[in-house]
Every structure is written in structure tokens, then in C-alpha cells.
mmCIF file of C-alpha atoms in Angstrom:
data_model
loop_
_atom_site.group_PDB
_atom_site.id
_atom_site.type_symbol
_atom_site.label_atom_id
_atom_site.label_comp_id
_atom_site.label_asym_id
_atom_site.label_seq_id
_atom_site.Cartn_x
_atom_site.Cartn_y
_atom_site.Cartn_z
ATOM 1 C CA UNK L 1 -38.325 -21.837 12.291
ATOM 2 C CA UNK L 2 -38.789 -23.082 8.763
ATOM 3 C CA UNK L 3 -36.248 -25.257 6.954
ATOM 4 C CA UNK L 4 -33.967 -24.356 3.978
ATOM 5 C CA UNK L 5 -33.414 -26.749 1.174
ATOM 6 C CA UNK L 6 -30.426 -25.451 -1.035
ATOM 7 C CA UNK L 7 -30.248 -26.074 -4.625
ATOM 8 C CA UNK L 8 -27.727 -25.424 -7.428
ATOM 9 C CA UNK L 9 -29.735 -26.022 -10.558
ATOM 10 C CA UNK L 10 -33.187 -25.312 -12.216
ATOM 11 C CA UNK L 11 -33.995 -28.899 -12.614
ATOM 12 C CA UNK L 12 -33.214 -29.525 -8.832
ATOM 13 C CA UNK L 13 -35.361 -26.539 -7.901
ATOM 14 C CA UNK L 14 -38.365 -28.520 -10.052
ATOM 15 C CA UNK L 15 -37.867 -31.645 -8.676
ATOM 16 C CA UNK L 16 -37.977 -30.257 -4.991
ATOM 17 C CA UNK L 17 -40.961 -27.945 -5.620
ATOM 18 C CA UNK L 18 -42.688 -31.227 -7.147
ATOM 19 C CA UNK L 19 -42.819 -32.844 -3.581
ATOM 20 C CA UNK L 20 -44.714 -30.412 -1.886
ATOM 21 C CA UNK L 21 -47.293 -27.508 -2.428
ATOM 22 C CA UNK L 22 -45.815 -24.222 -3.741
ATOM 23 C CA UNK L 23 -47.073 -20.481 -3.673
ATOM 24 C CA UNK L 24 -48.389 -20.800 -7.093
ATOM 25 C CA UNK L 25 -50.747 -23.777 -6.023
ATOM 26 C CA UNK L 26 -52.246 -21.906 -3.124
ATOM 27 C CA UNK L 27 -54.858 -19.726 -5.326
ATOM 28 C CA UNK L 28 -56.198 -23.212 -7.196
ATOM 29 C CA UNK L 29 -56.695 -25.006 -3.815
ATOM 30 C CA UNK L 30 -58.702 -21.989 -2.697
ATOM 31 C CA UNK L 31 -60.782 -22.156 -5.855
ATOM 32 C CA UNK L 32 -59.593 -19.002 -7.316
ATOM 33 C CA UNK L 33 -59.766 -18.510 -11.120
ATOM 34 C CA UNK L 34 -56.413 -19.721 -12.807
ATOM 35 C CA UNK L 35 -55.113 -19.257 -16.391
ATOM 36 C CA UNK L 36 -55.370 -22.465 -18.552
ATOM 37 C CA UNK L 37 -58.339 -23.811 -16.789
ATOM 38 C CA UNK L 38 -56.240 -26.036 -14.393
ATOM 39 C CA UNK L 39 -58.124 -27.750 -11.846
ATOM 40 C CA UNK L 40 -57.442 -29.413 -8.476
ATOM 41 C CA UNK L 41 -57.430 -32.726 -10.389
ATOM 42 C CA UNK L 42 -54.594 -31.670 -12.770
ATOM 43 C CA UNK L 43 -52.550 -30.629 -9.490
ATOM 44 C CA UNK L 44 -53.173 -33.962 -7.823
ATOM 45 C CA UNK L 45 -52.063 -35.822 -11.080
ATOM 46 C CA UNK L 46 -48.675 -33.801 -10.998
ATOM 47 C CA UNK L 47 -48.077 -33.999 -7.369
ATOM 48 C CA UNK L 48 -48.717 -37.581 -7.033
ATOM 49 C CA UNK L 49 -46.533 -38.201 -10.080
ATOM 50 C CA UNK L 50 -49.056 -39.648 -12.061
ATOM 51 C CA UNK L 51 -47.923 -37.250 -14.961
ATOM 52 C CA UNK L 52 -44.807 -35.562 -15.660
ATOM 53 C CA UNK L 53 -45.558 -31.879 -16.357
ATOM 54 C CA UNK L 54 -43.123 -30.283 -18.578
ATOM 55 C CA UNK L 55 -41.107 -27.299 -17.566
ATOM 56 C CA UNK L 56 -43.292 -24.905 -19.729
ATOM 57 C CA UNK L 57 -42.334 -21.620 -20.815
ATOM 58 C CA UNK L 58 -43.736 -18.999 -22.999
ATOM 59 C CA UNK L 59 -42.902 -15.151 -23.629
ATOM 60 C CA UNK L 60 -44.473 -13.829 -20.777
ATOM 61 C CA UNK L 61 -42.797 -16.259 -18.492
ATOM 62 C CA UNK L 62 -39.312 -15.208 -20.168
ATOM 63 C CA UNK L 63 -40.399 -11.706 -19.880
ATOM 64 C CA UNK L 64 -40.779 -12.099 -16.067
ATOM 65 C CA UNK L 65 -37.752 -14.052 -15.591
ATOM 66 C CA UNK L 66 -35.701 -11.423 -17.133
ATOM 67 C CA UNK L 67 -37.381 -8.743 -15.362
ATOM 68 C CA UNK L 68 -37.388 -10.047 -11.859
ATOM 69 C CA UNK L 69 -33.684 -9.311 -10.950
ATOM 70 C CA UNK L 70 -34.102 -5.843 -12.724
ATOM 71 C CA UNK L 71 -37.188 -5.044 -10.447
ATOM 72 C CA UNK L 72 -35.550 -6.319 -7.351
ATOM 73 C CA UNK L 73 -32.725 -4.025 -8.029
ATOM 74 C CA UNK L 74 -35.111 -1.123 -8.585
ATOM 75 C CA UNK L 75 -36.809 -1.815 -5.447
ATOM 76 C CA UNK L 76 -33.478 -1.904 -3.507
ATOM 77 C CA UNK L 77 -32.207 1.439 -5.157
ATOM 78 C CA UNK L 78 -35.619 2.886 -3.996
ATOM 79 C CA UNK L 79 -35.163 1.652 -0.444
ATOM 80 C CA UNK L 80 -31.721 2.340 0.750
ATOM 81 C CA UNK L 81 -32.450 1.936 4.334
ATOM 82 C CA UNK L 82 -33.488 -1.682 3.604
ATOM 83 C CA UNK L 83 -31.359 -4.705 2.640
ATOM 84 C CA UNK L 84 -32.760 -6.816 -0.127
ATOM 85 C CA UNK L 85 -31.558 -10.261 -0.355
ATOM 86 C CA UNK L 86 -32.404 -12.711 -3.154
ATOM 87 C CA UNK L 87 -33.380 -15.717 -1.843
ATOM 88 C CA UNK L 88 -31.721 -19.112 -3.688
ATOM 89 C CA UNK L 89 -33.187 -21.499 -1.236
ATOM 90 C CA UNK L 90 -36.215 -23.477 -1.170
ATOM 91 C CA UNK L 91 -38.072 -22.937 2.213
ATOM 92 C CA UNK L 92 -40.044 -25.663 4.050
ATOM 93 C CA UNK L 93 -42.745 -25.565 6.938
ATOM 94 C CA UNK L 94 -41.373 -26.392 10.107
ATOM 95 C CA UNK L 95 -44.103 -29.099 10.682
ATOM 96 C CA UNK L 96 -45.643 -29.763 7.158
ATOM 97 C CA UNK L 97 -42.601 -30.771 4.915
ATOM 98 C CA UNK L 98 -45.011 -30.509 1.857
ATOM 99 C CA UNK L 99 -45.882 -26.597 2.233
ATOM 100 C CA UNK L 100 -42.926 -24.998 0.544
ATOM 101 C CA UNK L 101 -42.026 -21.754 -0.766
ATOM 102 C CA UNK L 102 -39.789 -20.153 -3.369
ATOM 103 C CA UNK L 103 -39.266 -16.355 -2.690
ATOM 104 C CA UNK L 104 -38.191 -13.704 -5.111
ATOM 105 C CA UNK L 105 -36.538 -12.047 -2.398
ATOM 106 C CA UNK L 106 -36.328 -11.090 1.369
ATOM 107 C CA UNK L 107 -36.352 -7.505 2.667
ATOM 108 C CA UNK L 108 -34.477 -6.721 5.725
ATOM 109 C CA UNK L 109 -35.370 -3.667 7.686
ATOM 110 C CA UNK L 110 -32.974 -1.419 9.760
ATOM 111 C CA UNK L 111 -34.487 -3.182 13.030
ATOM 112 C CA UNK L 112 -33.859 -6.626 11.962
ATOM 113 C CA UNK L 113 -37.211 -7.804 10.873
ATOM 114 C CA UNK L 114 -37.428 -9.530 7.802
ATOM 115 C CA UNK L 115 -40.224 -9.583 5.027
ATOM 116 C CA UNK L 116 -41.204 -11.301 2.025
ATOM 117 C CA UNK L 117 -40.418 -9.554 -1.584
ATOM 118 C CA UNK L 118 -42.824 -10.953 -4.254
ATOM 119 C CA UNK L 119 -42.101 -9.761 -7.804
ATOM 120 C CA UNK L 120 -44.934 -10.093 -10.516
ATOM 121 C CA UNK L 121 -44.808 -9.001 -14.171
ATOM 122 C CA UNK L 122 -48.093 -9.034 -16.008
ATOM 123 C CA UNK L 123 -49.403 -7.523 -19.612
ATOM 124 C CA UNK L 124 -53.015 -6.355 -19.545
ATOM 125 C CA UNK L 125 -55.081 -6.244 -23.080
ATOM 126 C CA UNK L 126 -58.343 -5.159 -21.458
ATOM 127 C CA UNK L 127 -59.308 -2.316 -19.043
ATOM 128 C CA UNK L 128 -62.089 -4.481 -17.861
ATOM 129 C CA UNK L 129 -59.426 -7.209 -16.733
ATOM 130 C CA UNK L 130 -57.052 -4.479 -15.038
ATOM 131 C CA UNK L 131 -60.328 -3.060 -13.082
ATOM 132 C CA UNK L 132 -61.456 -6.523 -12.103
ATOM 133 C CA UNK L 133 -58.477 -7.917 -10.878
ATOM 134 C CA UNK L 134 -56.550 -4.753 -9.518
ATOM 135 C CA UNK L 135 -59.317 -2.707 -8.212
ATOM 136 C CA UNK L 136 -61.737 -3.314 -5.609
ATOM 137 C CA UNK L 137 -65.373 -2.432 -5.502
ATOM 138 C CA UNK L 138 -64.470 1.210 -4.480
ATOM 139 C CA UNK L 139 -62.060 1.353 -7.347
ATOM 140 C CA UNK L 140 -58.891 1.369 -4.653
ATOM 141 C CA UNK L 141 -55.836 -0.432 -5.891
ATOM 142 C CA UNK L 142 -55.666 -4.254 -4.692
ATOM 143 C CA UNK L 143 -53.840 -7.135 -6.061
ATOM 144 C CA UNK L 144 -55.504 -10.180 -7.526
ATOM 145 C CA UNK L 145 -56.712 -12.899 -5.554
ATOM 146 C CA UNK L 146 -54.148 -15.681 -6.516
ATOM 147 C CA UNK L 147 -51.186 -13.134 -6.099
ATOM 148 C CA UNK L 148 -52.660 -12.619 -2.442
ATOM 149 C CA UNK L 149 -53.079 -16.201 -1.627
ATOM 150 C CA UNK L 150 -49.442 -16.754 -2.857
ATOM 151 C CA UNK L 151 -48.263 -14.546 -0.383
ATOM 152 C CA UNK L 152 -50.388 -15.759 2.225
ATOM 153 C CA UNK L 153 -49.022 -19.151 1.531
ATOM 154 C CA UNK L 154 -45.528 -17.768 1.968
ATOM 155 C CA UNK L 155 -46.610 -16.565 5.445
ATOM 156 C CA UNK L 156 -47.508 -19.738 6.321
ATOM 157 C CA UNK L 157 -44.122 -21.186 5.812
ATOM 158 C CA UNK L 158 -41.978 -18.390 6.933
ATOM 159 C CA UNK L 159 -44.282 -16.702 9.435
ATOM 160 C CA UNK L 160 -42.872 -13.288 8.588
ATOM 161 C CA UNK L 161 -44.827 -10.576 9.546
ATOM 162 C CA UNK L 162 -45.114 -8.506 6.310
ATOM 163 C CA UNK L 163 -44.748 -8.828 2.375
ATOM 164 C CA UNK L 164 -44.170 -6.418 -0.310
ATOM 165 C CA UNK L 165 -45.432 -7.257 -3.561
ATOM 166 C CA UNK L 166 -43.927 -5.178 -6.591
ATOM 167 C CA UNK L 167 -45.672 -5.349 -9.975
ATOM 168 C CA UNK L 168 -44.632 -4.374 -13.098
ATOM 169 C CA UNK L 169 -47.988 -3.673 -15.291
ATOM 170 C CA UNK L 170 -47.780 -3.332 -18.809
ATOM 171 C CA UNK L 171 -50.804 -2.288 -20.846
ATOM 172 C CA UNK L 172 -51.277 -3.290 -24.432
ATOM 173 C CA UNK L 173 -53.557 -2.264 -27.093
ATOM 174 C CA UNK L 174 -54.758 -4.000 -30.337
ATOM 175 C CA UNK L 175 -55.047 -1.485 -33.242
ATOM 176 C CA UNK L 176 -57.104 -2.811 -36.120
ATOM 177 C CA UNK L 177 -55.933 -6.357 -35.419
ATOM 178 C CA UNK L 178 -52.293 -5.463 -36.433
ATOM 179 C CA UNK L 179 -49.070 -4.722 -34.446
ATOM 180 C CA UNK L 180 -49.331 -4.030 -30.493
ATOM 181 C CA UNK L 181 -47.982 -1.059 -28.913
ATOM 182 C CA UNK L 182 -47.391 -0.053 -25.420
ATOM 183 C CA UNK L 183 -50.057 2.276 -24.031
ATOM 184 C CA UNK L 184 -48.671 2.471 -20.622
ATOM 185 C CA UNK L 185 -46.556 0.845 -17.994
ATOM 186 C CA UNK L 186 -46.876 0.936 -14.139
ATOM 187 C CA UNK L 187 -44.556 -0.232 -11.480
ATOM 188 C CA UNK L 188 -46.803 -0.490 -8.417
ATOM 189 C CA UNK L 189 -45.942 -1.522 -4.902
ATOM 190 C CA UNK L 190 -48.452 -2.950 -2.386
ATOM 191 C CA UNK L 191 -47.488 -4.000 1.287
ATOM 192 C CA UNK L 192 -49.503 -7.033 3.081
ATOM 193 C CA UNK L 193 -49.424 -7.391 6.714
ATOM 194 C CA UNK L 194 -49.752 -11.163 8.118
ATOM 195 C CA UNK L 195 -51.831 -10.021 11.289
ATOM 196 C CA UNK L 196 -54.867 -8.727 8.688
ATOM 197 C CA UNK L 197 -54.896 -11.954 7.031
ATOM 198 C CA UNK L 198 -54.980 -14.521 10.016
ATOM 199 C CA UNK L 199 -58.288 -16.358 9.225
ATOM 200 C CA UNK L 200 -57.364 -16.855 5.590
ATOM 201 C CA UNK L 201 -54.079 -18.033 6.169
ATOM 202 C CA UNK L 202 -55.454 -20.719 8.393
ATOM 203 C CA UNK L 203 -58.190 -21.663 6.070
ATOM 204 C CA UNK L 204 -55.278 -22.134 3.406
ATOM 205 C CA UNK L 205 -53.245 -24.552 5.769
ATOM 206 C CA UNK L 206 -56.255 -26.478 6.118
ATOM 207 C CA UNK L 207 -56.782 -26.525 2.374
ATOM 208 C CA UNK L 208 -53.219 -27.606 1.665
ATOM 209 C CA UNK L 209 -53.425 -30.308 4.531
ATOM 210 C CA UNK L 210 -56.655 -31.684 3.128
ATOM 211 C CA UNK L 211 -55.207 -31.652 -0.561
ATOM 212 C CA UNK L 212 -51.983 -33.219 0.550
ATOM 213 C CA UNK L 213 -53.981 -36.305 2.276
ATOM 214 C CA UNK L 214 -55.303 -37.039 -1.360
ATOM 215 C CA UNK L 215 -51.740 -37.297 -2.662
ATOM 216 C CA UNK L 216 -50.412 -39.538 -0.048
ATOM 217 C CA UNK L 217 -53.358 -41.721 0.098
ATOM 218 C CA UNK L 218 -53.822 -41.924 -3.642
ATOM 219 C CA UNK L 219 -57.170 -40.606 -3.520
ATOM 220 C CA UNK L 220 -58.429 -38.329 -6.291
ATOM 221 C CA UNK L 221 -59.822 -35.168 -4.826
ATOM 222 C CA UNK L 222 -63.267 -33.835 -5.604
ATOM 223 C CA UNK L 223 -63.197 -32.225 -9.080
ATOM 224 C CA UNK L 224 -64.149 -28.682 -9.752
ATOM 225 C CA UNK L 225 -64.124 -27.535 -13.341
ATOM 226 C CA UNK L 226 -64.097 -23.615 -13.969
ATOM 227 C CA UNK L 227 -65.136 -22.055 -17.357
ATOM 228 C CA UNK L 228 -65.658 -18.673 -18.605
ATOM 229 C CA UNK L 229 -69.166 -17.641 -19.069
ATOM 230 C CA UNK L 230 -69.109 -14.011 -19.916
ATOM 231 C CA UNK L 231 -66.881 -10.963 -20.376
ATOM 232 C CA UNK L 232 -64.411 -9.502 -18.102
ATOM 233 C CA UNK L 233 -62.838 -13.123 -17.011
ATOM 234 C CA UNK L 234 -66.164 -14.025 -14.664
ATOM 235 C CA UNK L 235 -66.059 -17.900 -14.183
ATOM 236 C CA UNK L 236 -68.790 -20.465 -13.204
ATOM 237 C CA UNK L 237 -68.781 -24.080 -12.209
ATOM 238 C CA UNK L 238 -70.196 -27.164 -13.491
#
């Protein structure tokens, strides 16, 4: 059973989070495209304490922070048969205490089974970006790979059997390079089952163990630099 570490302030949560690998780090460790061109060496510098990363914020992050309790409440209203619980503790893997999780919530089914609630808010400025990230090759709904690995990381910590990702997707368009306006907004729900992703969960665990060995042994990990090479967010390496 995973351990729980309570915290009372945002600064305390940040300190605890820096002592291990969180869900938002998982995609980077699996070499999934990340915003801001952050790479594994940047993450190593942060986790090893060689640099003190400021608590960054921007309008998108502030919007997400404000919307999270609203989306959680909406999901609870639409699912009256389930108990939706906000999580105010940091969860820690029972064996590897550097593998940690901050859940947006938990879903308790009528039979007592518990699952993960993950809430995402995003703004899409180009349809090609939406198609690349939120549709598969057959044009079926899917979720971005970095979001998927965040959920798989949470499976790794909690060993819960299912997760629900609720995504608030806002589409914005630029008209003559002037003011923006909302084209459309969607609230989509995706259910992910742990047993369908066991191989990837194990692969992620090994990647995280390997990365943390670089932190504890003070050895810089192999550097991978990703850079944009074309339209639609495709990336290459050098």
C-alpha cells in the first residue's frame, strides 16, 4: 500500500514534490514532447538541487487552477452514484519513495473500488494541434501521450485499477491578428484501465528508477534535445 504524506501549504507541497518524481515528469522521462523544450538534464538539475526552479505561473496555469474545483464538482454532479474525493496528501510508492503522486481527486465506486480522477484544462489555437494530440490515426478520440504517462505514473504509485481523465478543451482563433474569441469548448471524459497498459507501466517504472540513480549518484544523465522541425508540433532530436 502506498504511503501518504500530508501537507498544509503550497510551499510545503513543492518541497515534497522536489524530493521525487511526479506525474508531470513522466512524459519527459519517456521522451514525449514537452512544452518549453525542457529536457532530462534540466529535470536532473532540479531534482539534484543544483538549480532552484521558481514556482512558475502563467495565465494558462492560473486558469487551470481556478477551473480544477469546478470541473471536479461538475464530474461529481454528473456521477451521483460515485463519491468524488479531493486529495490533499502526497502519495508515495510503497517501495520507491522517490516515485510520488499528487492526484486531482479519487473516484469511489458503489462497490468500494477506488480510481484516479485527473483534470486537465487546455487551449487549442490550431486544429492541426488538436488532431495530432487528441485524435489517433483512425480519427478516434484519444489523449496526449504526456497526459497518458502522467496517469500511468499514478497507477504505478497507487496500484488503482482505473482512472478518469476529464479534459476542459477550449478552442481559440486569431482573427486578423487582433482580439481572440472562443470558437468552441468541449468537456471530454476518458477512462483508462491499468490492465491495458501494464507493459508501459513497467517500462516507465524502469525509466524512473534509472533516472533517480543519476540523481542519487550525482551523475548527469544522457542529454536529449528536442526541437521543432515542422508544422503541427512534430519534433526531432539532435
